[in-house]
XYZ file of C-alpha atoms in Angstrom:
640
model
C 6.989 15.187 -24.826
C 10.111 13.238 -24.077
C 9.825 9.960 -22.871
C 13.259 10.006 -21.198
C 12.763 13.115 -19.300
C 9.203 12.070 -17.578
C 10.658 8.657 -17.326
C 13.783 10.842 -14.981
C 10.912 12.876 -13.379
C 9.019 9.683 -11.802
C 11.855 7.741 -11.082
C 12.688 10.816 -9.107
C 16.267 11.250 -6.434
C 16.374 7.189 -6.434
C 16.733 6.570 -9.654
C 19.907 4.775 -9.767
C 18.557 2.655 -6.994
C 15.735 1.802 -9.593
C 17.719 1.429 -12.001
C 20.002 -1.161 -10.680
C 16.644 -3.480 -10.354
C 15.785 -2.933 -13.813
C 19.068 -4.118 -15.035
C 18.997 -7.120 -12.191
C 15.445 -7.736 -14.109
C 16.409 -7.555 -17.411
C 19.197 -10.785 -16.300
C 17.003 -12.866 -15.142
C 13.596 -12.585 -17.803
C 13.891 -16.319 -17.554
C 12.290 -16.354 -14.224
C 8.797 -14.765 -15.535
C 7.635 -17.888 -17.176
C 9.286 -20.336 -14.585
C 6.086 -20.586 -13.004
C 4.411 -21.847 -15.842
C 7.186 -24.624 -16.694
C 8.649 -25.592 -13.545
C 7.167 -28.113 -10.491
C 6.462 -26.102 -6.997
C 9.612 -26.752 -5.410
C 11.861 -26.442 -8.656
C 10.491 -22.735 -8.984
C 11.272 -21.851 -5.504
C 14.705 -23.019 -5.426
C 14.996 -20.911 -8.633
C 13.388 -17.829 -6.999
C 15.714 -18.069 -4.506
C 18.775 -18.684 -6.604
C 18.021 -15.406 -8.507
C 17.156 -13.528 -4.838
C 20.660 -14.676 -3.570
C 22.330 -12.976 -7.463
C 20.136 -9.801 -6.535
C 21.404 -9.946 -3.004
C 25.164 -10.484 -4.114
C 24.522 -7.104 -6.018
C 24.307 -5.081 -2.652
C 20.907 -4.062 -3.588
C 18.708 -6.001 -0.660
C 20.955 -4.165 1.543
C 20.989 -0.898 0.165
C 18.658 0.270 3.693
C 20.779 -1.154 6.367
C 23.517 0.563 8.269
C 26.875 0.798 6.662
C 28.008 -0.943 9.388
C 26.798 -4.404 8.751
C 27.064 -4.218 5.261
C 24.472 -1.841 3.697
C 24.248 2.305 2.522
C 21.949 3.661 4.843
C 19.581 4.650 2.193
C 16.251 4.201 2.730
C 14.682 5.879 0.393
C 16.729 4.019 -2.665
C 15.825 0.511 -0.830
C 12.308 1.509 -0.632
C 12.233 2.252 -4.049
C 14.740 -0.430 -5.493
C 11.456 -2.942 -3.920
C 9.295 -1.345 -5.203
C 11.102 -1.584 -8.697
C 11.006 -5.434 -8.268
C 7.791 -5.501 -8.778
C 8.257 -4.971 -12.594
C 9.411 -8.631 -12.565
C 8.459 -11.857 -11.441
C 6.427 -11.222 -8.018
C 7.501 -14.268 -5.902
C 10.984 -12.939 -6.274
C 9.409 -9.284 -4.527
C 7.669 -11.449 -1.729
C 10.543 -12.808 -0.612
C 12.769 -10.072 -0.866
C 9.663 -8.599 1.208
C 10.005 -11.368 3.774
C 13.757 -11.615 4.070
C 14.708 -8.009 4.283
C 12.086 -5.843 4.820
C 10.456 -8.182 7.573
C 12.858 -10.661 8.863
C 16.023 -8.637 8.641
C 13.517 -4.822 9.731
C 12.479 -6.969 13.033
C 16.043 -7.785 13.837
C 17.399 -4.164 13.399
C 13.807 -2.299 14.323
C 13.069 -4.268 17.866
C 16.484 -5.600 18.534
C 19.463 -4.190 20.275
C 23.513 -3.832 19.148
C 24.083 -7.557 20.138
C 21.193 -9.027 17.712
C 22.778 -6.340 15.010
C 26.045 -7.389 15.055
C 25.198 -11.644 15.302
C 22.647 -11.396 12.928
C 22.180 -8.429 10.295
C 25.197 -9.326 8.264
C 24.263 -12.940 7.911
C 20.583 -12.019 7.331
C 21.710 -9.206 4.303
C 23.499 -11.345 2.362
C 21.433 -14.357 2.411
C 23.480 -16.790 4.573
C 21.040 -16.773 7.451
C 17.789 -17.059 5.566
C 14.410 -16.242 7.930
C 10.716 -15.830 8.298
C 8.595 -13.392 10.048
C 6.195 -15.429 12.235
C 3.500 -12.893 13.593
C -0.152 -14.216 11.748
C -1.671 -16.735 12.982
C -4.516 -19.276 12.048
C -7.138 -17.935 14.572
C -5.581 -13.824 14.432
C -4.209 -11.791 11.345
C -4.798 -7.954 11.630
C -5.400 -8.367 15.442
C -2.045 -9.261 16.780
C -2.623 -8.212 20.296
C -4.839 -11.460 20.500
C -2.088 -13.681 19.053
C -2.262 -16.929 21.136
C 1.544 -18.292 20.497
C 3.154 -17.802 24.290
C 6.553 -17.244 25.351
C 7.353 -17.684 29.443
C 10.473 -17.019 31.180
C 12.338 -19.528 32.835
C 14.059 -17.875 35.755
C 15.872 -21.282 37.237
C 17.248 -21.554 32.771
C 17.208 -18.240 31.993
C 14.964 -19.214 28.584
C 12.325 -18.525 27.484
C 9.587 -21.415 26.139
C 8.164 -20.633 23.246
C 5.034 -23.081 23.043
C 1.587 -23.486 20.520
C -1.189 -23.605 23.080
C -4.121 -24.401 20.738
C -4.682 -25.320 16.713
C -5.776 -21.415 16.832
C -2.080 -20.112 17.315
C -0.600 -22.134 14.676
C 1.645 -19.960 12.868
C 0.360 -19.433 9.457
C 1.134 -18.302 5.982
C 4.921 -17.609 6.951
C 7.202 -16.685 3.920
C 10.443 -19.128 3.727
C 8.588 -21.020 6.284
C 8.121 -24.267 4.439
C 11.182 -24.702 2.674
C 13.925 -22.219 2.978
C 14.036 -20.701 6.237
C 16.167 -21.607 9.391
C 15.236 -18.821 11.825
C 11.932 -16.856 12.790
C 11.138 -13.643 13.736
C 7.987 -15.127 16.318
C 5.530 -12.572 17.769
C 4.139 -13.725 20.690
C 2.293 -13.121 24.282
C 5.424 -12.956 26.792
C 5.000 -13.974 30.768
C 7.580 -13.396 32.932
C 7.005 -13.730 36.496
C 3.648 -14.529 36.169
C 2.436 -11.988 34.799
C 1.855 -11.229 30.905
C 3.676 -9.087 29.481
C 1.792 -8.844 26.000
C 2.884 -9.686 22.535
C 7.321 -9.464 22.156
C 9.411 -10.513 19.284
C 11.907 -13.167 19.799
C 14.276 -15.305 17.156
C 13.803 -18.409 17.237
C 15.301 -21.019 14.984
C 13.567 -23.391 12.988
C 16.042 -25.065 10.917
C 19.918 -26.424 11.251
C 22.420 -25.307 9.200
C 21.280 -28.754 7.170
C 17.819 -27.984 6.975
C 17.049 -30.240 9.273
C 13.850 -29.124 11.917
C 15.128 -28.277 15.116
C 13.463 -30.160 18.032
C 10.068 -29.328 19.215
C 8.697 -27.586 15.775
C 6.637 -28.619 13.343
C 6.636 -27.674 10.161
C 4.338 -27.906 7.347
C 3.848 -26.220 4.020
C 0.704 -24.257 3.024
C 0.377 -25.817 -0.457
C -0.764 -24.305 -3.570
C -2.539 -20.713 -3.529
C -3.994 -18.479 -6.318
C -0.869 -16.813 -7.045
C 2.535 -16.247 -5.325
C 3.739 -19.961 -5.335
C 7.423 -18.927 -5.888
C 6.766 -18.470 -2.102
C 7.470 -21.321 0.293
C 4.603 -20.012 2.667
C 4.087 -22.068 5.574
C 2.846 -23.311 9.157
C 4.874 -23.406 12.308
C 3.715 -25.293 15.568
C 5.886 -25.029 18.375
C 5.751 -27.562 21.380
C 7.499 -26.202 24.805
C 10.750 -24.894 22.442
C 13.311 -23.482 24.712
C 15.368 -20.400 23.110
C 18.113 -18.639 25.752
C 16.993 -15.125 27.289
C 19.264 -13.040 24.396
C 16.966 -14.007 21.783
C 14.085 -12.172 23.165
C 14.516 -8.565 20.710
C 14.650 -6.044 23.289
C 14.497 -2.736 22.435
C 11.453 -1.741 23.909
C 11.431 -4.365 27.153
C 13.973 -5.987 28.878
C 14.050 -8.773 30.733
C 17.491 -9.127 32.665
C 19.416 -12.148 34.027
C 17.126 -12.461 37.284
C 13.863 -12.315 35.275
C 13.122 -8.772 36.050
C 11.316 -7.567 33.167
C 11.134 -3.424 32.154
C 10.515 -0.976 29.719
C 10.871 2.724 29.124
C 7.307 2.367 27.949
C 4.994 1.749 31.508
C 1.610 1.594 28.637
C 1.690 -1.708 27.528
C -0.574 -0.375 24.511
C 1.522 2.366 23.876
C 4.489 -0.524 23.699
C 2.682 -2.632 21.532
C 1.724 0.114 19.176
C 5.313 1.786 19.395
C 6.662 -1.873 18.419
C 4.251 -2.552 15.575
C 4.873 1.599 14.378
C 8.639 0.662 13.873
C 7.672 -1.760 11.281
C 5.323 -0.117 9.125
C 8.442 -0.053 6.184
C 6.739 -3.295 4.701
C 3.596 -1.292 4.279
C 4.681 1.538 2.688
C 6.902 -1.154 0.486
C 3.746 -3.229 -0.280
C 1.607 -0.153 -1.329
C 4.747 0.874 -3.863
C 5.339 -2.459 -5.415
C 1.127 -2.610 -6.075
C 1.107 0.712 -7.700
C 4.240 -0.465 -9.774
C 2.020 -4.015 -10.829
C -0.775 -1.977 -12.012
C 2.071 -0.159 -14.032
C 2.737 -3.395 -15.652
C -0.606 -4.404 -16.683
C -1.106 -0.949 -18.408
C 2.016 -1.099 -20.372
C 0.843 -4.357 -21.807
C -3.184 -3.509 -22.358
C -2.205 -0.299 -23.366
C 0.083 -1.268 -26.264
C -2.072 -3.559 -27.141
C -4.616 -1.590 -27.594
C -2.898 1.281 -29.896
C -1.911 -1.753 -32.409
C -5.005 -4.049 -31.990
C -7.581 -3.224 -34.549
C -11.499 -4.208 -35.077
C -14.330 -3.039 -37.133
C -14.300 0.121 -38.456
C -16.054 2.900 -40.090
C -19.065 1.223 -42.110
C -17.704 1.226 -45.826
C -14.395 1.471 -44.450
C -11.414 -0.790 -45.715
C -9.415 -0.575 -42.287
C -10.666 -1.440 -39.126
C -10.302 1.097 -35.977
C -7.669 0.820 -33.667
C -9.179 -0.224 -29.983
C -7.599 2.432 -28.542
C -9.092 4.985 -30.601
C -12.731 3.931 -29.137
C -14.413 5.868 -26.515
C -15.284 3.393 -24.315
C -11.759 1.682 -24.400
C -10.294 4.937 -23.160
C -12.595 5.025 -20.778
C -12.043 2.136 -19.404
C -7.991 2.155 -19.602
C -7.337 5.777 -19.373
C -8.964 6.834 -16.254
C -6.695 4.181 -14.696
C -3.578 5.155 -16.173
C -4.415 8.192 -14.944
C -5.131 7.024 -11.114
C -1.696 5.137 -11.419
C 0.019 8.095 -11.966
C -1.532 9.772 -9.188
C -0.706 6.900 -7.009
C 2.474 6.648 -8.199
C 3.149 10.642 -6.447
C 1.049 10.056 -3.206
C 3.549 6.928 -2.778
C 6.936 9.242 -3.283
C 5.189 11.909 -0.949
C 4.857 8.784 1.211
C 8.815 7.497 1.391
C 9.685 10.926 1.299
C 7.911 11.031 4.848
C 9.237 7.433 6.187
C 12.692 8.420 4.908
C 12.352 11.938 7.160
C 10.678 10.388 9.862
C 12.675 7.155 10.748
C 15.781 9.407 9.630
C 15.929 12.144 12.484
C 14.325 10.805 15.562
C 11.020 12.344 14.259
C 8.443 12.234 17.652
C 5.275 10.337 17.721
C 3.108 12.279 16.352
C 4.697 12.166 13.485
C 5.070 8.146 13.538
C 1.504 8.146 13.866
C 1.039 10.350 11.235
C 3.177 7.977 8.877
C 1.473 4.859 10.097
C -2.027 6.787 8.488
C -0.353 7.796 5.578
C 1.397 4.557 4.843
C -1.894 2.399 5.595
C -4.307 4.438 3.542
C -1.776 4.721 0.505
C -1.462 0.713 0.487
C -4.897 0.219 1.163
C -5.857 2.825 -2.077
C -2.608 1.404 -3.983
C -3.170 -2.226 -3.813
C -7.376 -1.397 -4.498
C -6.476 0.261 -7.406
C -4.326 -2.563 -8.592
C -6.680 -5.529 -8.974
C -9.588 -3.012 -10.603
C -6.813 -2.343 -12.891
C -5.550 -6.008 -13.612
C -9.038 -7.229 -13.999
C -9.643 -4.144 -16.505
C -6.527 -4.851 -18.172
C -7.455 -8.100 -18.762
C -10.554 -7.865 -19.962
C -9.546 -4.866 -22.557
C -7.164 -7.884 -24.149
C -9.965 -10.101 -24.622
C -8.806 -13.375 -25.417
C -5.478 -12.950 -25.125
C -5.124 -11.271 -22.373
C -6.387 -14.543 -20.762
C -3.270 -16.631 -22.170
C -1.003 -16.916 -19.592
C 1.811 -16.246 -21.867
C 1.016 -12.591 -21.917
C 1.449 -12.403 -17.960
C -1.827 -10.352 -17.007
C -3.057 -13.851 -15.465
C 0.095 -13.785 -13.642
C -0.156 -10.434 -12.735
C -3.814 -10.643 -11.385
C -3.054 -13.998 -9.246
C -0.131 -12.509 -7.836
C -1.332 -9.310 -6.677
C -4.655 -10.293 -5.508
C -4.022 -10.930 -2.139
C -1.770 -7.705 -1.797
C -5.068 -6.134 -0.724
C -4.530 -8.775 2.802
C -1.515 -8.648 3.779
C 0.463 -5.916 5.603
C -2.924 -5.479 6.755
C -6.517 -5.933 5.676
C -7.401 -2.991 3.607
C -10.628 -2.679 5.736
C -9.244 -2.464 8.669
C -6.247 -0.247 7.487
C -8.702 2.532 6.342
C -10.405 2.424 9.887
C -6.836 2.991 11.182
C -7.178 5.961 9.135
C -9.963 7.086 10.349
C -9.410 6.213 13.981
C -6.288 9.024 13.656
C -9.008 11.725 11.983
C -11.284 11.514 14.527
C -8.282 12.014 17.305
C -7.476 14.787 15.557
C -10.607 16.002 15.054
C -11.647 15.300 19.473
C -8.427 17.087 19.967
C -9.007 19.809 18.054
C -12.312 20.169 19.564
C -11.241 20.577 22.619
C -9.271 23.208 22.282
C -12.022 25.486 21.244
C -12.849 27.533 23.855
C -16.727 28.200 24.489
C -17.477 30.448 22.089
C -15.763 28.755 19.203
C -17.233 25.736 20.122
C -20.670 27.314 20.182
C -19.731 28.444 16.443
C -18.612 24.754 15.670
C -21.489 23.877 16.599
C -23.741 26.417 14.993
C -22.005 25.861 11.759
C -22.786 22.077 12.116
C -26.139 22.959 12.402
C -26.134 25.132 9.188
C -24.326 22.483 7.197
C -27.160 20.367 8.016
C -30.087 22.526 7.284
C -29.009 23.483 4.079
C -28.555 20.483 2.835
C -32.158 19.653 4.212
C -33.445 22.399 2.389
C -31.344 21.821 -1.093
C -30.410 25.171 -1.206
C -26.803 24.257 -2.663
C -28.245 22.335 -5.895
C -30.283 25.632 -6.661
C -26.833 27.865 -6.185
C -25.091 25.064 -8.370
C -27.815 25.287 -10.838
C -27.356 29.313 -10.560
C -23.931 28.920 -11.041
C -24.549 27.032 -14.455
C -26.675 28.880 -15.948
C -24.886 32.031 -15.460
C -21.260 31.121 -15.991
C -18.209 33.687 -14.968
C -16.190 36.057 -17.261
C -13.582 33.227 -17.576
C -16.444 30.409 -18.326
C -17.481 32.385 -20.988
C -14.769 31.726 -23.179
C -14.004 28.248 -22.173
C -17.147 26.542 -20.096
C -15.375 23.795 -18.621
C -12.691 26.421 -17.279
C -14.097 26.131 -13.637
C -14.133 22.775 -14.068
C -10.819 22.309 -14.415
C -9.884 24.400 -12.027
C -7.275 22.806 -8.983
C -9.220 24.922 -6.510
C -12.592 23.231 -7.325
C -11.072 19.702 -7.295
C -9.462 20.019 -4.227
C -12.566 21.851 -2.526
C -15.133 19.275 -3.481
C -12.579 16.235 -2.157
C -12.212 18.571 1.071
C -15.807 19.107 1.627
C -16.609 15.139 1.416
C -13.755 14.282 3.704
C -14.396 16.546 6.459
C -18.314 16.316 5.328
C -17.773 12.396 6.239
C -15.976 13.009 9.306
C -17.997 15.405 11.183
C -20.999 13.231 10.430
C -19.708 9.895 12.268
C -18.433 12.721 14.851
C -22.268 13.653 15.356
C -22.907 9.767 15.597
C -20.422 8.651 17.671
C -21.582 11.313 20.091
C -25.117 10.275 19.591
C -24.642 6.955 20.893
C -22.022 7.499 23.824
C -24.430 10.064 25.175
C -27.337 7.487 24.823
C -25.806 5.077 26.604
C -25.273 2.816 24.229
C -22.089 0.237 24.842
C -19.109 2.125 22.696
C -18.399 -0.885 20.712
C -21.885 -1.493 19.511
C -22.203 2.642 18.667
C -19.028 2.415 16.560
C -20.052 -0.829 14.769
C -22.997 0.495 13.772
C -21.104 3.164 12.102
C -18.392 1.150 10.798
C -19.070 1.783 7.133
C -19.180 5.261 7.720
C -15.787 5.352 9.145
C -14.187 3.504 6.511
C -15.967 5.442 3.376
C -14.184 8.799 5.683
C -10.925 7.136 5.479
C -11.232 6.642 1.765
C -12.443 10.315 0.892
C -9.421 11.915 3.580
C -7.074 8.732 1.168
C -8.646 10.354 -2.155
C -7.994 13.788 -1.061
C -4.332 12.933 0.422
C -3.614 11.266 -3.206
C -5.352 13.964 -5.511
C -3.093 16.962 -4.154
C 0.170 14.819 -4.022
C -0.820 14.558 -7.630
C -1.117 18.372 -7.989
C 2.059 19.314 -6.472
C 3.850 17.017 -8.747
C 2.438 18.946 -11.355
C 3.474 22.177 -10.269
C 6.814 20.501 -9.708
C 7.628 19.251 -12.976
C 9.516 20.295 -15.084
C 7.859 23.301 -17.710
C 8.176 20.776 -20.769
C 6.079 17.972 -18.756
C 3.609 20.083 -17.283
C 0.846 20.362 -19.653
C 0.629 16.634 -20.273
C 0.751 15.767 -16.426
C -1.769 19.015 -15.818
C -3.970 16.540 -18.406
C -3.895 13.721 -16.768
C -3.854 15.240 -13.649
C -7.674 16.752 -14.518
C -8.601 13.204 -15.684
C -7.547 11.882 -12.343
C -9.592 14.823 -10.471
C -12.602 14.389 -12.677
C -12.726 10.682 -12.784
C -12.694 10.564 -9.314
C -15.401 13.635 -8.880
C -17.598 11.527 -11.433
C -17.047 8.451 -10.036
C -19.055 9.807 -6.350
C -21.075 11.809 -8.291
C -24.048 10.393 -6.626
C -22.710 11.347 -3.097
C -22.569 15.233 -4.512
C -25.302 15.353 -5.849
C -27.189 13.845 -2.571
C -25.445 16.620 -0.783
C -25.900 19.917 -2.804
C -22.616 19.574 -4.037
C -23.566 19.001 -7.688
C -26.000 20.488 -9.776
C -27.614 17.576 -12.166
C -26.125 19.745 -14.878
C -23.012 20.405 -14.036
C -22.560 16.453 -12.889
C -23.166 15.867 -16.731
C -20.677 18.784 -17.638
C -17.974 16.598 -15.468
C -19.006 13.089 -17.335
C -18.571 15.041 -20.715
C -15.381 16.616 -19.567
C -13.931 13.247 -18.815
C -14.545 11.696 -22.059
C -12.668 15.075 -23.682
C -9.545 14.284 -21.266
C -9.653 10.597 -22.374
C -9.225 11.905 -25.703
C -6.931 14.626 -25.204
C -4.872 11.971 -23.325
C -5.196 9.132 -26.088
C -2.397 10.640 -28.149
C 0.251 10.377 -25.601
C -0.896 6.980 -23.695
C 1.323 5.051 -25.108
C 4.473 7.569 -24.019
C 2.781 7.999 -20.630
C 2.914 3.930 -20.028
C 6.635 3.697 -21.509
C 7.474 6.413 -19.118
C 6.721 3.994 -16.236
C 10.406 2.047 -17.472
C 8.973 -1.475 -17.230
C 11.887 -3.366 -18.660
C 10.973 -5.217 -21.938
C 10.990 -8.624 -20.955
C 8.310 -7.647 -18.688
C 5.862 -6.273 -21.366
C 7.191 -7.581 -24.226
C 4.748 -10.393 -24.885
C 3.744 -12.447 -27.989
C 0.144 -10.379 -28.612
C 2.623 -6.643 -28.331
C 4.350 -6.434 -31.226
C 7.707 -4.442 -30.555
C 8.352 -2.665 -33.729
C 4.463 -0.824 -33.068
C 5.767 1.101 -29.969
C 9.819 1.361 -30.485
């Protein structure tokens, strides 16, 4: 297998824009261990030194119209972030907060005139900005944010003003140090009335640094991980900004404090607003997946060099990676990440098409499910993977110096913001059962009587455990094809995809039948869907699981002829792994036969070894630069 070629194949049509990162990367190495050596405030200035060199290589901008100083390539900024990730992770953040959030809200809810005052400052780093939407009392529900904004008819300004310790801006990137404008999300009245929650820039900070009048601000001191990051708090107290700063793309209030919009639902506005922003999810997903990258370069190397005991009578002690259970416990991982790492270019493919051509709606909608049940998956995956990685170095993998402490600090609370995880896979689900009413409805009666009948079938089979007797069948007499080969049907794309199918729409149709259950019983709608909550989130995982295991599967068939029996290897690990890993939820349901559930298990533990040979060349494929991996327990010369 050549490392060079799959290396090509998974950086994909952005390569370049990768890359350029690497190489920005591979400059500044000195910043990985900055956190380690430098005070709070000495690291952040330096984190922002080296974002300003990054930025002064046109990369930052690379998504922007040409216009104000970008390429208009979206897919090649998504994936230059995303690259980022590979280094020092405060320097990704606020990237993150600078362009994808501060600079997206100015060209994504504003209009030409905030463009062409703003974007070009904002790109290259002289107007340096925050991206003020949670709150102390409200994160993931920002149509409760409390911050207000009225309109002063007789000033034509708006008054941006704190009402209660509750609305506090909180956790805002280049808030406590570096920023001098914010992007502020908050309730707008105008005439009276409210309006709901608007965007408007509002500065913070002179051209000296010095706070402007009437906000407060305050830094959020030292977290777990991330502190390259000047997060902070911002109070406002009756702050007057003039009626141009309010972003108006969706709503418009004009000079006599008549306020419209093209969008009369003031849900659909809000959710229409919130949709065009969903490029920092589908960036935050990316750069997780590439994190868990990281840690598997390092744990992996390690352990294809790291030997202990041995063979009794033996002279030379086994190499870690040559033991069962530490494949099993890296390899299954490695080959999640690589499934993740497909399901995420399926996923800018999409945002690239969607936000390129005026896509409708539906298919926002469609991208805000995809996006949030990819990060929510991605950034999962990444602390398990972290934590395992850390705990297959032993010892040293708990030094600092070998970055997987780093690593897991950083990326820990990746699985909070752009969204609780939680609540993003209810998002998910939320869309399936839409789809699912919809399609309901346009049954007419007699396939609706069928829907229903087959419902009822599904049901009393699996009351009956009819399917464990036809699995058990099934085993015990195999096909022509098992005959030679018994695990052939077992590692067949059909059957992977079919079990992950049945679960998801399994899932859904049953919180269907409950949801129904309730409403018809009278029971309040909130109270009927809380009681199902955890059913509706384990449906958005299995549609997630599903989504990612056949993104996975056409990158196989993709590839190129001399990659595809290794990725067809780890693409069966993947699909096996994650069978075995619900096992118990088949096997409740008639999907698994006892048997064949220990067929899978076995199965897995061949793949880990079939895959042990090439592990280290599937982790070097990933392109981590060296100063990223290269630490003191990896010794080069062992995988160069």
């Amino acid at each position: 297998m050549s490392t060079t070629g799959l290396r090509d194949y998974l950086d994909g049509p952005h390569k370049a824009a990768r890359d350029v990162v690497r190489a920005g990367l591979s400059a500044n190495a000195e910043l990985l261990d900055m956190s380690l050596r430098l005070q709070p405030d000495e690291y952040r200035d330096k984190v922002l030194d080296v974002l300003l060199d990054v930025t002064a290589e046109g990369h930052p901008a690379r998504g922007f119209p040409k216009e104000y100083g970008g390429a208009g390539d979206l897919g090649g900024f998504i994936a230059g972030f995303e690259t980022l990730a590979f280094g020092d992770l405060s320097l990704m953040v606020k990237a993150g907060v600078q362009f994808g959030l501060f600079a997206g809200a100015i060209l994504h809810l504003g209009t030409e005139r905030h463009h062409e005052r703003y974007l070009a400052d904002a790109l290259s780093g002289r107007l340096l900005g925050c991206f003020a939407m949670t709150e102390t009392g409200h994160g993931s529900n920002v149509q409760a944010l409390g911050t207000t904004a009225t309109y002063d008819d007789s000033t034509a300004e708006f008054v941006v003003h704190t009402p209660t310790a509750a609305a506090r801006k909180d956790y805002i990137g280049n808030a406590a140090r570096h920023g001098r404008m914010a992007a502020v999300f908050a309730q707008l009245f105008v005439g009276g009335k409210s309006r709901g929650v608007h965007c408007l820039l509002v500065p913070i900070r002179d051209e000296n640094g010095t706070t402007t009048p009437g906000v407060t601000l305050s830094d959020c001191g030292p977290k777990l991980g991330l502190n390259g990051v000047d997060n902070g708090r911002i109070v406002f107290d009756q702050v007057r900004v003039p009626r141009e700063a309010l972003l108006d793309r969706y709503a418009q209030v004009d000079a006599d404090g008549n306020y419209q919009s093209e969008i009369e639902n003031p849900d659909r506005r809000f959710f229409t607003m919130l949709g065009t922003l969903v490029q920092g999810r589908v960036s935050v997903g990316g750069a997780a997946i590439n994190a868990s990258k990281v840690a598997l370069t390092i744990a992996i190397r390690y352990g294809a060099q790291r030997r202990q005991f041995g063979a009794p009578g033996s002279a030379e002690e086994a190499l870690l990676l040559d033991y069962r259970m530490h494949q099993r416990r890296l390899l299954p991982l490695l080959a999640r990440t690589y499934a993740l790492h497909f399901a995420q270019a399926e996923l800018v493919d999409e945002f690239v098409r969607v936000f390129g051509d005026g896509s409708n709606e539906h298919d926002r909608r469609a991208l805000e499910a995809q996006a949030a049940g990819t990060k929510a998956l991605g950034t999962w995956h990444t602390t398990e993977t972290i934590q395992m990685c850390r705990e297959a170095c032993g010892g040293a993998g708990y030094l600092a110096e070998n970055r997987l402490a780093t690593l897991k600090a950083d990326t820990d609370v990746f699985t909070t913001f752009e969204g609780d995880n939680t609540v993003l896979l209810q998002l998910v689900a939320k869309g399936l059962l839409t789809d699912y009413r919809e399609s309901f409805g346009k049954l007419d009666p007699l396939g609706t009587a069928r829907f229903i009948a087959a419902q009822a079938v599904e049901i009393a089979v699996e009351k009956a455990a009819l399917r464990p007797l036809i699995e058990r069948l099934r085993d015990v007499v195999p096909n022509r094809s098992d005959a030679n080969d018994p695990d052939a049907g077992l590692r067949d794309d059909a059957y992977h995809s079919g079990l992950l199918r049945f679960r998801e729409e399994h899932m859904l149709s049953g919180v269907a039948r409950r949801l129904k259950a309730g409403i018809d019983a009278g029971d309040e709608p909130f109270e009927v869907f809380n009681r199902c909550q955890d059913h509706v989130i384990a449906a958005g995982r299995a549609h997630v699981d599903r989504v990612v295991l056949e993104a996975f599967h056409a990158a196989v068939d993709d590839a190129p002829e001399e990659l595809r029996e290794v990725l067809k290897d780890v693409y069966d690990l993947h699909a096996l792994a994650t069978i075995e890993s619900e096992r118990a939820w088949y096997l409740e349901h008639g999907r698994l036969s006892p048997g064949r559930s220990k067929a899978i298990t076995a199965l897995v533990n061949e793949l880990c070894a079939t895959v042990r040979p090439v592990a280290v060349e599937l982790v070097d494929a990933f392109g981590v630069p060296g100063s990223a991996v290269e630490v003191p327990m990896v010794v080069p010369s062992q995988h160069e």
